[in-house]
Every structure is written in C-alpha cells, then in structure tokens.
Amino acid sequence: MQPVYFAHGYREREAPFAAFFGKLLRKQSLLPSLDPPSESVNAAKLERHLRYTKGLVAIVSNRDSAVSPHIRFEINMSIRMGQPLLVFFEDTLSPDMFPKQIPKRRFSATSYFREVREHLHAISSLEDYIGRENIPKFVSPNDHRTCLLLGFGQSSTPYHDLILTLIKSKGYSAIRIPIENTSPPIDETMMAEVRSADLAIAFLDERDPSSMYHLGLAQSCMVPTILLTTHQNRPLNHLVPQEYQRLYLDSKNTAEGFIKIEQQINLFEEDFVSLDSDSEADQYANQLASISSHSGEYTEETRLTIIRELTMGDKYTTGQAGAVGPGAFSTGNTFNQIWQQHSESIDLPTLVAELGQLREAMRAEAQSPEHDVALGAVASAQSAAENGDGPGALSHLKSAGKWALDVATKIGVNVATAAIKSATGI
C-alpha cells in the first residue's frame, strides 16, 4: 500500500467522514496516515510527514461557510511540494474556495455513502497516478542527518551556540548557510545539501536577499522548517494559523527560548499514525466523536487516548516508527516503559520542586554552551513534570547528562537524582 497524507477535520460531525473516506482509500490500496488531534503542532512536523507520503487527500467540511485554516495549510503544503493531491469538499461549500488547478470532488453530508462509485473513481485516478511501486526519492539522503541553519545573523547571536549544541545533542550535523556573498544560482553542492536536509532552523530577522533566497529555496524543496524571530512585533500572516508561523524568542531570556526551540524539534520528530485496517478507521471515528470539541481545541491527552484506542493487541503502527508498545506515547516507548518501572519511586510534585533547585544550582555553575543545553533540558523536564507528564520529564532528563547528575548528587536532591539515573541509564 502507498501511504497518503490524510487531512480531515476533528469535530463530531466530521468523524463519520474520516472513517468513510479512510476505508475508501484502503480499498484502493492507499494507506491513510494522519495525526490525531492534540494541543501542539508545528509546520515542520507536517512538512516532514508529507515528505514520507506519496500524495495528499483532504476531506473538507463546511464550518459555517468556511474551511478549516489547518486543512488549507496542508493543501498549501502539497501544492508547494508538487505532490499528487485530491480534495473532497462538502457540496454546501463553493469550489472557488480552492485553487482551480487542483483535483476536487464534492460530497454530500447526508448521502455521501450513496456516492461510493463517484468517490472511488476519483481515488482510483489518484492511485493510478501515484502508481503501485514504492519508488524511493531520486536524491539520496546524507550519511548523517542534517539541519540547515538559515539567517543566523547579529539579531540571533544569543542563540547561536545554544542551537548548535542542541542539534548536535539530537544527532544532527549543522549546515550553516552564509547570509552574505552568495547569490543565485547556487552551486550543485549547496543545492544537494539543501534538498537532502532533514530539518531547517531559520531566523527571519536578517532581511538581506541571500538569507531570504535560501529560505525560499528550502521551503520550495519542502525542507521541514522551524521559523524563529527575536523581534516580538514581526507581523504574522492572518490567513495562516499561528502554530505554523514564526516563534518569538526573547534575546534576553535564552533559557526560556531554549525550551521553546527544543519543544519545536521534539514536536517535529513526533510521528503520525496509519490506519492499517477498516476496524482502526471505525475506532478512530468513534474516538473523535466521543472526545469531540465544537471549538476544535484538544489537549495532549486527547492524542494519547486515541493512540491507545488504536492499539491492536500488543502493538500499533506509527508512520515511520513501526510497531511499538501499547503504552508508547509521543515521548517514546522507552521512556514510557522506564516511567512505568520507576513511577512509584519518583513523586512528580517532589520532582518538580527538586528540579527547580537543581536549575538554580546548575545556573550558578554553567560555563559552556553544553552546560546551557543541560540546563535547558532540566527546565524542559520540570515543565513536563508540572504538566503531569512523567515519561516526557524523563525524555528531557536524558539530554541533561552526567553534569546534571553530578550537580544533583552534590546538592542532595534525591528524587531528581534518581530520575536522571533512570533516564540516562547511568
């Protein structure tokens, strides 16, 4: 089966549409892959996922004569990438809401199940275009995963060393694109590096032509991109949900900024879920209906609940991660298992308090970018623990490393010390 990005609404009346079209996609040998609703999302995560699929199918329902801006953004991604695209839109919406160049097929909210032949024909045409063979990308990936650094100029200086150290700790090689003395057309080496990059982190504060050109090039090559700015009043595009736009970082509070950047990268690396059977499509629709929000707002627990319900036996399938355990949340199967083993000895309120003490002690001793990264990891762990996310706290503490453990041992915060040992395996 060929994987396709499955974009749809999450509200109660939209749940039957998701189940119905998910089954039709499977009938035509297309594997619908989707992201359960949650409170957190960013553009880089969606861009990364689209690169793993062979096309996009969007189910667009009528929301008070308007269209979900999130689905609009997903359609825009597909157009930008040049991916095969098919939009099913509710027949009470005007087709003029979508670009005339994209394939569209209307459906009726009251009789869509009677229009099976028409819908299958549209999906069959998409499947014929995609083909049955899973041909790999022509551009081979790098030997080591890479992160493009774009627009790193004077405004973003406080974050340079922090970001370099952070991406290194997460296993990325940095490719820093100069913001001066480069002009199009670029040479084949730079083009290959841009096209094969796994991630880009871009500051929008440098407005020189070279910086903007390389950002546009990365976006046109569909490199998943995290947009940052140190200018709080930099304007937003009112047509695009704020989650997909630039993130403000305070140049005077790099500890808080570090947490935001790490959260964005962790979100980017979070996987999607594939509906591998008709029963999973039904389960998914039932869960959407049971937890539906008229405003379309959900918590992170919503996502975890749906993933648990999609569990089949001892495993469920995520987009690129394969089979993982039934308790494996977005923070990773490993840390969920560790938390289950040690949760009785790690009291979360105590952990929150002790991580606060540990941060203060580490801040007083920090002397290098590596220390700043460890400090940010402890701050992220404290934030996760405050939200009741034990596995998430352990995930962050793994990045804190031996220095954090040494400081915790020295100041006698026993619960924090035990948590770091559990997370790092030291």
Short mmCIF file of C-alpha atoms in Angstrom, two decimals:
data_model
loop_
_atom_site.label_atom_id
_atom_site.label_comp_id
_atom_site.label_asym_id
_atom_site.label_seq_id
_atom_site.Cartn_x
_atom_site.Cartn_y
_atom_site.Cartn_z
CA MET A 1 0.00 0.00 0.00
CA GLN A 2 1.15 3.52 -0.78
CA PRO A 3 0.97 5.95 2.17
CA VAL A 4 -1.01 9.15 1.66
CA TYR A 5 -1.31 12.14 3.95
CA PHE A 6 -4.92 12.13 5.19
CA ALA A 7 -6.14 15.63 6.11
CA HIS A 8 -9.56 15.96 7.73
CA GLY A 9 -11.46 17.77 10.46
CA TYR A 10 -11.65 16.58 14.06
CA ARG A 11 -15.13 17.72 15.08
CA GLU A 12 -18.02 15.40 15.91
CA ARG A 13 -19.96 15.73 12.64
CA GLU A 14 -16.70 15.17 10.71
CA ALA A 15 -15.82 11.83 12.36
CA PRO A 16 -18.03 9.70 10.03
CA PHE A 17 -16.44 11.39 7.01
CA ALA A 18 -12.96 10.42 8.25
CA ALA A 19 -13.96 6.77 8.73
CA PHE A 20 -15.78 6.55 5.38
CA PHE A 21 -13.06 8.06 3.21
CA GLY A 22 -10.35 6.24 5.18
CA LYS A 23 -11.97 2.94 4.19
CA LEU A 24 -12.27 4.01 0.54
CA LEU A 25 -8.59 4.89 0.45
CA ARG A 26 -7.68 1.46 1.79
CA LYS A 27 -9.98 -0.17 -0.77
CA GLN A 28 -7.89 1.47 -3.49
CA SER A 29 -4.59 0.30 -1.91
CA LEU A 30 -3.78 3.68 -0.34
CA LEU A 31 -2.75 3.79 3.32
CA PRO A 32 -4.24 6.84 5.11
CA SER A 33 -1.72 8.34 7.51
CA LEU A 34 -2.83 11.02 9.96
CA ASP A 35 -2.03 12.93 13.12
CA PRO A 36 -4.54 12.53 15.98
CA PRO A 37 -5.72 15.85 17.46
CA SER A 38 -3.59 17.43 20.18
CA GLU A 39 -2.89 20.87 21.60
CA SER A 40 0.53 21.15 19.91
CA VAL A 41 1.54 21.16 16.26
CA ASN A 42 4.03 22.97 14.07
CA ALA A 43 4.70 23.33 10.36
CA ALA A 44 7.95 21.31 10.43
CA LYS A 45 6.14 18.23 11.75
CA LEU A 46 3.53 18.34 8.96
CA GLU A 47 6.16 19.08 6.30
CA ARG A 48 8.27 16.15 7.46
CA HIS A 49 5.32 13.80 7.32
CA LEU A 50 4.24 14.91 3.84
CA ARG A 51 7.72 14.06 2.55
CA TYR A 52 7.19 10.44 3.65
CA THR A 53 3.91 10.06 1.76
CA LYS A 54 3.06 9.76 -1.94
CA GLY A 55 0.24 12.32 -2.02
CA LEU A 56 -2.43 14.10 -0.01
CA VAL A 57 -6.17 13.51 0.30
CA ALA A 58 -8.14 16.22 2.10
CA ILE A 59 -11.71 15.93 3.40
CA VAL A 60 -13.08 19.47 3.74
CA SER A 61 -16.36 20.00 5.56
CA ASN A 62 -18.46 23.13 5.91
CA ARG A 63 -17.73 25.12 9.06
CA ASP A 64 -20.21 27.97 8.96
CA SER A 65 -19.49 28.54 5.25
CA ALA A 66 -15.75 28.48 5.91
CA VAL A 67 -12.91 25.98 5.61
CA SER A 68 -10.54 24.84 8.35
CA PRO A 69 -7.39 27.01 8.10
CA HIS A 70 -5.35 23.98 9.18
CA ILE A 71 -6.56 21.91 6.22
CA ARG A 72 -5.94 24.91 3.96
CA PHE A 73 -2.35 24.94 5.18
CA GLU A 74 -1.97 21.21 4.49
CA ILE A 75 -3.33 21.67 0.96
CA ASN A 76 -0.88 24.54 0.52
CA MET A 77 1.98 22.24 1.56
CA SER A 78 1.01 19.71 -1.08
CA ILE A 79 0.84 22.38 -3.78
CA ARG A 80 4.23 23.74 -2.69
CA MET A 81 5.79 20.29 -2.86
CA GLY A 82 4.11 19.37 -6.12
CA GLN A 83 2.60 16.25 -4.54
CA PRO A 84 -0.42 14.49 -6.09
CA LEU A 85 -3.49 15.96 -4.43
CA LEU A 86 -7.22 15.21 -4.18
CA VAL A 87 -9.76 17.32 -2.27
CA PHE A 88 -13.21 16.05 -1.29
CA PHE A 89 -15.28 19.08 -0.30
CA GLU A 90 -18.79 19.32 1.13
CA ASP A 91 -21.25 20.37 -1.54
CA THR A 92 -22.51 23.33 0.51
CA LEU A 93 -19.10 24.96 0.03
CA SER A 94 -18.13 26.89 -3.07
CA PRO A 95 -15.47 25.15 -5.20
CA ASP A 96 -13.99 28.61 -5.74
CA MET A 97 -12.55 28.35 -2.22
CA PHE A 98 -9.81 26.14 -3.67
CA PRO A 99 -7.32 26.74 -6.49
CA LYS A 100 -8.87 25.76 -9.80
CA GLN A 101 -5.78 23.72 -10.74
CA ILE A 102 -6.25 21.02 -8.06
CA PRO A 103 -8.48 17.95 -8.49
CA LYS A 104 -11.69 18.22 -6.49
CA ARG A 105 -14.77 16.07 -5.89
CA ARG A 106 -17.79 17.21 -3.92
CA PHE A 107 -19.64 15.05 -1.38
CA SER A 108 -22.96 15.37 0.42
CA ALA A 109 -23.04 15.26 4.21
CA THR A 110 -26.41 13.47 4.05
CA SER A 111 -25.79 10.98 1.24
CA TYR A 112 -22.02 10.61 0.85
CA PHE A 113 -22.36 6.86 1.44
CA ARG A 114 -24.58 6.65 -1.66
CA GLU A 115 -21.87 8.32 -3.77
CA VAL A 116 -19.35 5.49 -3.40
CA ARG A 117 -18.86 4.95 -7.12
CA GLU A 118 -18.01 8.60 -7.75
CA HIS A 119 -15.64 8.78 -4.80
CA LEU A 120 -13.92 5.51 -5.67
CA HIS A 121 -13.43 6.70 -9.23
CA ALA A 122 -11.69 9.88 -8.00
CA ILE A 123 -9.47 7.91 -5.61
CA SER A 124 -8.72 5.34 -8.30
CA SER A 125 -7.50 8.10 -10.61
CA LEU A 126 -5.19 9.35 -7.84
CA GLU A 127 -3.93 5.82 -7.17
CA ASP A 128 -3.24 5.26 -10.89
CA TYR A 129 -1.21 8.47 -10.98
CA ILE A 130 0.78 7.59 -7.85
CA GLY A 131 1.40 4.05 -9.07
CA ARG A 132 1.78 0.84 -7.12
CA GLU A 133 5.56 0.71 -6.88
CA ASN A 134 7.14 2.49 -3.96
CA ILE A 135 9.94 4.31 -5.80
CA PRO A 136 12.48 5.96 -3.46
CA LYS A 137 13.49 9.59 -3.76
CA PHE A 138 15.98 10.35 -6.52
CA VAL A 139 18.13 12.44 -4.16
CA SER A 140 19.84 10.09 -1.73
CA PRO A 141 19.87 11.15 1.92
CA ASN A 142 23.06 12.26 3.65
CA ASP A 143 25.11 9.71 5.57
CA HIS A 144 24.26 11.67 8.71
CA ARG A 145 21.04 13.61 9.24
CA THR A 146 21.50 17.32 8.77
CA CYS A 147 19.99 20.61 9.91
CA LEU A 148 20.21 23.77 7.81
CA LEU A 149 20.85 26.95 9.80
CA LEU A 150 19.42 29.92 7.91
CA GLY A 151 19.52 33.63 8.74
CA PHE A 152 21.91 33.28 11.66
CA GLY A 153 22.99 36.90 11.93
CA GLN A 154 23.52 39.56 14.56
CA SER A 155 19.95 39.56 15.91
CA SER A 156 20.05 35.86 16.69
CA THR A 157 23.56 35.81 18.18
CA PRO A 158 22.48 34.86 21.75
CA TYR A 159 21.09 31.58 20.39
CA HIS A 160 23.88 30.53 18.03
CA ASP A 161 25.91 28.32 20.35
CA LEU A 162 22.80 27.01 22.12
CA ILE A 163 21.21 25.82 18.87
CA LEU A 164 24.45 24.33 17.56
CA THR A 165 24.90 22.36 20.77
CA LEU A 166 21.23 21.33 20.88
CA ILE A 167 21.07 19.94 17.35
CA LYS A 168 24.38 18.13 17.88
CA SER A 169 22.95 16.50 21.00
CA LYS A 170 19.97 15.32 18.94
CA GLY A 171 22.17 13.76 16.29
CA TYR A 172 22.12 16.40 13.52
CA SER A 173 25.09 17.77 11.61
CA ALA A 174 24.80 21.53 11.16
CA ILE A 175 24.95 23.10 7.71
CA ARG A 176 25.25 26.83 8.19
CA ILE A 177 24.20 28.83 5.15
CA PRO A 178 26.11 32.13 4.88
CA ILE A 179 23.95 35.23 4.77
CA GLU A 180 26.43 37.23 2.71
CA ASN A 181 28.34 36.88 -0.54
CA THR A 182 26.05 34.24 -2.04
CA SER A 183 23.69 34.78 -4.93
CA PRO A 184 21.66 32.60 -7.28
CA PRO A 185 22.23 30.31 -8.97
CA ILE A 186 23.92 28.32 -6.22
CA ASP A 187 26.36 25.52 -6.97
CA GLU A 188 25.44 21.84 -7.07
CA THR A 189 26.99 21.10 -3.66
CA MET A 190 24.84 23.64 -1.86
CA MET A 191 21.74 22.60 -3.81
CA ALA A 192 22.27 18.95 -2.85
CA GLU A 193 22.75 19.90 0.81
CA VAL A 194 19.55 21.94 0.85
CA ARG A 195 17.44 19.33 -0.92
CA SER A 196 18.59 16.43 1.25
CA ALA A 197 18.43 18.26 4.61
CA ASP A 198 16.21 16.71 7.27
CA LEU A 199 15.38 19.97 9.05
CA ALA A 200 15.94 23.71 8.80
CA ILE A 201 16.00 26.29 11.59
CA ALA A 202 15.61 29.80 10.22
CA PHE A 203 15.69 33.23 11.81
CA LEU A 204 13.60 35.77 9.93
CA ASP A 205 15.39 38.81 11.33
CA GLU A 206 18.05 39.04 8.62
CA ARG A 207 16.26 40.55 5.61
CA ASP A 208 19.17 40.51 3.19
CA PRO A 209 18.48 38.96 -0.26
CA SER A 210 20.77 35.96 0.29
CA SER A 211 19.08 34.92 3.53
CA MET A 212 15.59 35.25 2.04
CA TYR A 213 16.65 33.41 -1.13
CA HIS A 214 17.96 30.38 0.75
CA LEU A 215 14.89 30.30 2.99
CA GLY A 216 12.67 30.35 -0.10
CA LEU A 217 14.79 27.61 -1.65
CA ALA A 218 14.46 25.41 1.45
CA GLN A 219 10.71 25.99 1.53
CA SER A 220 10.32 25.19 -2.16
CA CYS A 221 12.32 21.98 -1.63
CA MET A 222 9.90 21.16 1.22
CA VAL A 223 12.60 21.03 3.89
CA PRO A 224 10.73 20.95 7.24
CA THR A 225 11.42 24.39 8.70
CA ILE A 226 11.18 25.92 12.19
CA LEU A 227 10.82 29.69 11.86
CA LEU A 228 12.17 31.92 14.64
CA THR A 229 12.43 35.63 15.37
CA THR A 230 13.79 37.81 18.16
CA HIS A 231 11.51 40.69 17.07
CA GLN A 232 8.28 40.39 19.01
CA ASN A 233 6.28 42.60 16.67
CA ARG A 234 7.22 40.86 13.43
CA PRO A 235 3.91 40.63 11.54
CA LEU A 236 2.01 37.38 11.07
CA ASN A 237 0.07 36.15 8.04
CA HIS A 238 -3.56 36.36 9.17
CA LEU A 239 -4.57 33.65 6.67
CA VAL A 240 -2.33 31.01 8.28
CA PRO A 241 -2.82 29.51 11.78
CA GLN A 242 -0.30 30.92 14.22
CA GLU A 243 1.11 27.47 15.05
CA TYR A 244 2.63 27.31 11.57
CA GLN A 245 4.32 30.70 11.70
CA ARG A 246 7.41 32.18 13.31
CA LEU A 247 8.07 31.63 17.01
CA TYR A 248 9.19 34.59 19.12
CA LEU A 249 12.32 34.18 21.26
CA ASP A 250 13.36 36.73 23.87
CA SER A 251 17.03 37.53 23.23
CA LYS A 252 17.43 38.36 26.95
CA ASN A 253 15.90 35.11 28.23
CA THR A 254 17.76 32.38 26.38
CA ALA A 255 16.81 29.71 28.94
CA GLU A 256 13.13 30.12 28.09
CA GLY A 257 13.98 30.39 24.40
CA PHE A 258 15.95 27.16 24.55
CA ILE A 259 12.92 25.33 25.96
CA LYS A 260 10.77 26.64 23.11
CA ILE A 261 13.27 25.52 20.45
CA GLU A 262 13.67 22.07 21.97
CA GLN A 263 9.89 21.68 22.14
CA GLN A 264 9.65 22.58 18.46
CA ILE A 265 12.26 19.98 17.48
CA ASN A 266 10.62 17.32 19.65
CA LEU A 267 7.28 18.11 18.02
CA PHE A 268 8.88 17.88 14.57
CA GLU A 269 10.19 14.40 15.41
CA GLU A 270 6.83 13.15 16.68
CA ASP A 271 5.26 10.51 14.43
CA PHE A 272 1.91 10.17 12.74
CA VAL A 273 -0.44 7.17 12.88
CA SER A 274 -1.52 4.98 9.97
CA LEU A 275 -5.00 3.43 9.73
CA ASP A 276 -3.97 -0.11 8.82
CA SER A 277 -7.45 -1.65 8.80
CA ASP A 278 -11.12 -0.74 8.46
CA SER A 279 -11.63 -1.54 12.14
CA GLU A 280 -8.99 1.06 13.05
CA ALA A 281 -10.82 3.60 10.89
CA ASP A 282 -14.01 2.87 12.82
CA GLN A 283 -12.20 3.06 16.16
CA TYR A 284 -10.66 6.36 15.16
CA ALA A 285 -14.03 7.80 14.13
CA ASN A 286 -15.64 6.62 17.38
CA GLN A 287 -12.89 8.26 19.41
CA LEU A 288 -13.22 11.53 17.51
CA ALA A 289 -16.96 11.51 18.19
CA SER A 290 -16.54 10.72 21.89
CA ILE A 291 -13.92 13.40 22.58
CA SER A 292 -15.17 15.94 20.04
CA SER A 293 -14.82 19.64 20.70
CA HIS A 294 -17.07 22.11 18.92
CA SER A 295 -14.24 24.65 19.00
CA GLY A 296 -11.69 22.16 17.72
CA GLU A 297 -9.46 22.53 20.81
CA TYR A 298 -7.84 19.49 22.36
CA THR A 299 -5.27 18.61 25.00
CA GLU A 300 -2.20 16.41 24.54
CA GLU A 301 -4.03 13.69 26.46
CA THR A 302 -6.55 13.57 23.60
CA ARG A 303 -3.84 12.41 21.24
CA LEU A 304 -2.58 9.78 23.69
CA THR A 305 -6.11 8.48 24.31
CA ILE A 306 -6.76 7.99 20.61
CA ILE A 307 -3.41 6.26 20.07
CA ARG A 308 -4.17 3.89 22.93
CA GLU A 309 -7.56 3.07 21.41
CA LEU A 310 -5.91 2.28 18.06
CA THR A 311 -3.74 -0.33 19.76
CA MET A 312 -4.11 -3.71 18.12
CA GLY A 313 -3.04 -6.49 20.51
CA ASP A 314 0.44 -5.58 21.76
CA LYS A 315 1.29 -3.05 19.10
CA TYR A 316 0.14 -0.17 16.99
CA THR A 317 1.69 1.21 13.85
CA THR A 318 3.02 4.73 13.51
CA GLY A 319 4.06 6.37 10.29
CA GLN A 320 7.80 5.71 10.40
CA ALA A 321 8.39 4.13 13.80
CA GLY A 322 6.90 0.69 13.10
CA ALA A 323 5.45 -1.42 15.90
CA VAL A 324 5.74 -0.05 19.40
CA GLY A 325 4.21 -0.96 22.74
CA PRO A 326 0.61 -0.15 23.69
CA GLY A 327 1.71 2.40 26.27
CA ALA A 328 4.12 4.15 23.93
CA PHE A 329 3.19 7.78 23.89
CA SER A 330 4.63 10.58 21.81
CA THR A 331 7.51 10.82 24.26
CA GLY A 332 8.68 7.39 23.13
CA ASN A 333 8.18 3.79 24.08
CA THR A 334 11.45 3.61 26.01
CA PHE A 335 10.65 6.45 28.39
CA ASN A 336 7.10 5.25 28.93
CA GLN A 337 8.44 1.85 29.97
CA ILE A 338 11.03 3.46 32.23
CA TRP A 339 8.34 5.59 33.82
CA GLN A 340 6.13 2.55 34.45
CA GLN A 341 9.05 0.86 36.19
CA HIS A 342 10.01 3.81 38.39
CA SER A 343 6.86 5.94 38.81
CA GLU A 344 6.23 4.72 42.36
CA SER A 345 9.64 5.99 43.48
CA ILE A 346 9.50 9.27 41.53
CA ASP A 347 6.88 11.55 43.07
CA LEU A 348 6.05 14.21 40.47
CA PRO A 349 5.39 17.15 42.85
CA THR A 350 8.68 16.41 44.62
CA LEU A 351 10.43 16.08 41.26
CA VAL A 352 9.11 19.49 40.19
CA ALA A 353 10.42 21.14 43.34
CA GLU A 354 13.82 19.42 43.19
CA LEU A 355 14.32 20.18 39.50
CA GLY A 356 13.76 23.84 40.39
CA GLN A 357 16.52 23.60 42.98
CA LEU A 358 18.74 21.79 40.50
CA ARG A 359 18.23 24.51 37.88
CA GLU A 360 19.35 27.19 40.31
CA ALA A 361 22.47 25.24 41.24
CA MET A 362 23.31 24.48 37.61
CA ARG A 363 22.75 28.10 36.56
CA ALA A 364 25.32 29.20 39.14
CA GLU A 365 27.92 26.79 37.70
CA ALA A 366 27.17 26.95 33.96
CA GLN A 367 30.21 27.97 31.90
CA SER A 368 29.77 26.49 28.42
CA PRO A 369 27.10 26.01 25.72
CA GLU A 370 26.95 22.32 26.70
CA HIS A 371 26.06 23.41 30.24
CA ASP A 372 23.36 25.72 28.85
CA VAL A 373 21.86 22.80 26.89
CA ALA A 374 21.81 20.63 30.02
CA LEU A 375 20.21 23.49 31.94
CA GLY A 376 17.53 23.84 29.26
CA ALA A 377 16.87 20.09 29.36
CA VAL A 378 16.29 20.25 33.12
CA ALA A 379 13.96 23.22 32.65
CA SER A 380 12.02 21.28 29.98
CA ALA A 381 11.81 18.29 32.32
CA GLN A 382 10.46 20.48 35.11
CA SER A 383 7.80 21.88 32.76
CA ALA A 384 6.77 18.35 31.69
CA ALA A 385 6.59 17.19 35.31
CA GLU A 386 4.43 20.20 36.21
CA ASN A 387 2.01 19.05 33.48
CA GLY A 388 1.91 15.52 34.90
CA ASP A 389 3.95 14.07 32.02
CA GLY A 390 6.36 11.66 33.72
CA PRO A 391 7.64 9.99 30.51
CA GLY A 392 8.19 13.43 28.99
CA ALA A 393 10.20 14.55 32.00
CA LEU A 394 12.45 11.50 31.69
CA SER A 395 12.88 12.12 27.97
CA HIS A 396 14.22 15.62 28.68
CA LEU A 397 16.40 14.44 31.56
CA LYS A 398 18.18 12.04 29.23
CA SER A 399 19.58 15.12 27.46
CA ALA A 400 20.69 16.65 30.78
CA GLY A 401 23.60 14.21 31.01
CA LYS A 402 26.26 13.50 33.58
CA TRP A 403 26.91 17.09 34.62
CA ALA A 404 23.30 17.49 35.75
CA LEU A 405 23.58 14.20 37.63
CA ASP A 406 26.77 15.33 39.34
CA VAL A 407 25.19 18.62 40.45
CA ALA A 408 22.01 16.85 41.63
CA THR A 409 24.07 14.38 43.67
CA LYS A 410 26.13 17.20 45.17
CA ILE A 411 23.15 19.27 46.36
CA GLY A 412 21.24 16.21 47.63
CA VAL A 413 18.04 16.28 45.55
CA ASN A 414 17.42 12.56 45.77
CA VAL A 415 14.27 12.24 43.64
CA ALA A 416 15.78 14.30 40.83
CA THR A 417 18.97 12.25 41.06
CA ALA A 418 17.01 9.00 40.78
CA ALA A 419 15.04 10.35 37.81
CA ILE A 420 18.21 11.36 35.94
CA LYS A 421 19.79 7.96 36.62
CA SER A 422 16.67 6.23 35.32
CA ALA A 423 16.56 8.37 32.20
CA THR A 424 20.23 8.17 31.32
CA GLY A 425 20.88 4.62 32.45
CA ILE A 426 23.89 5.79 34.44
#
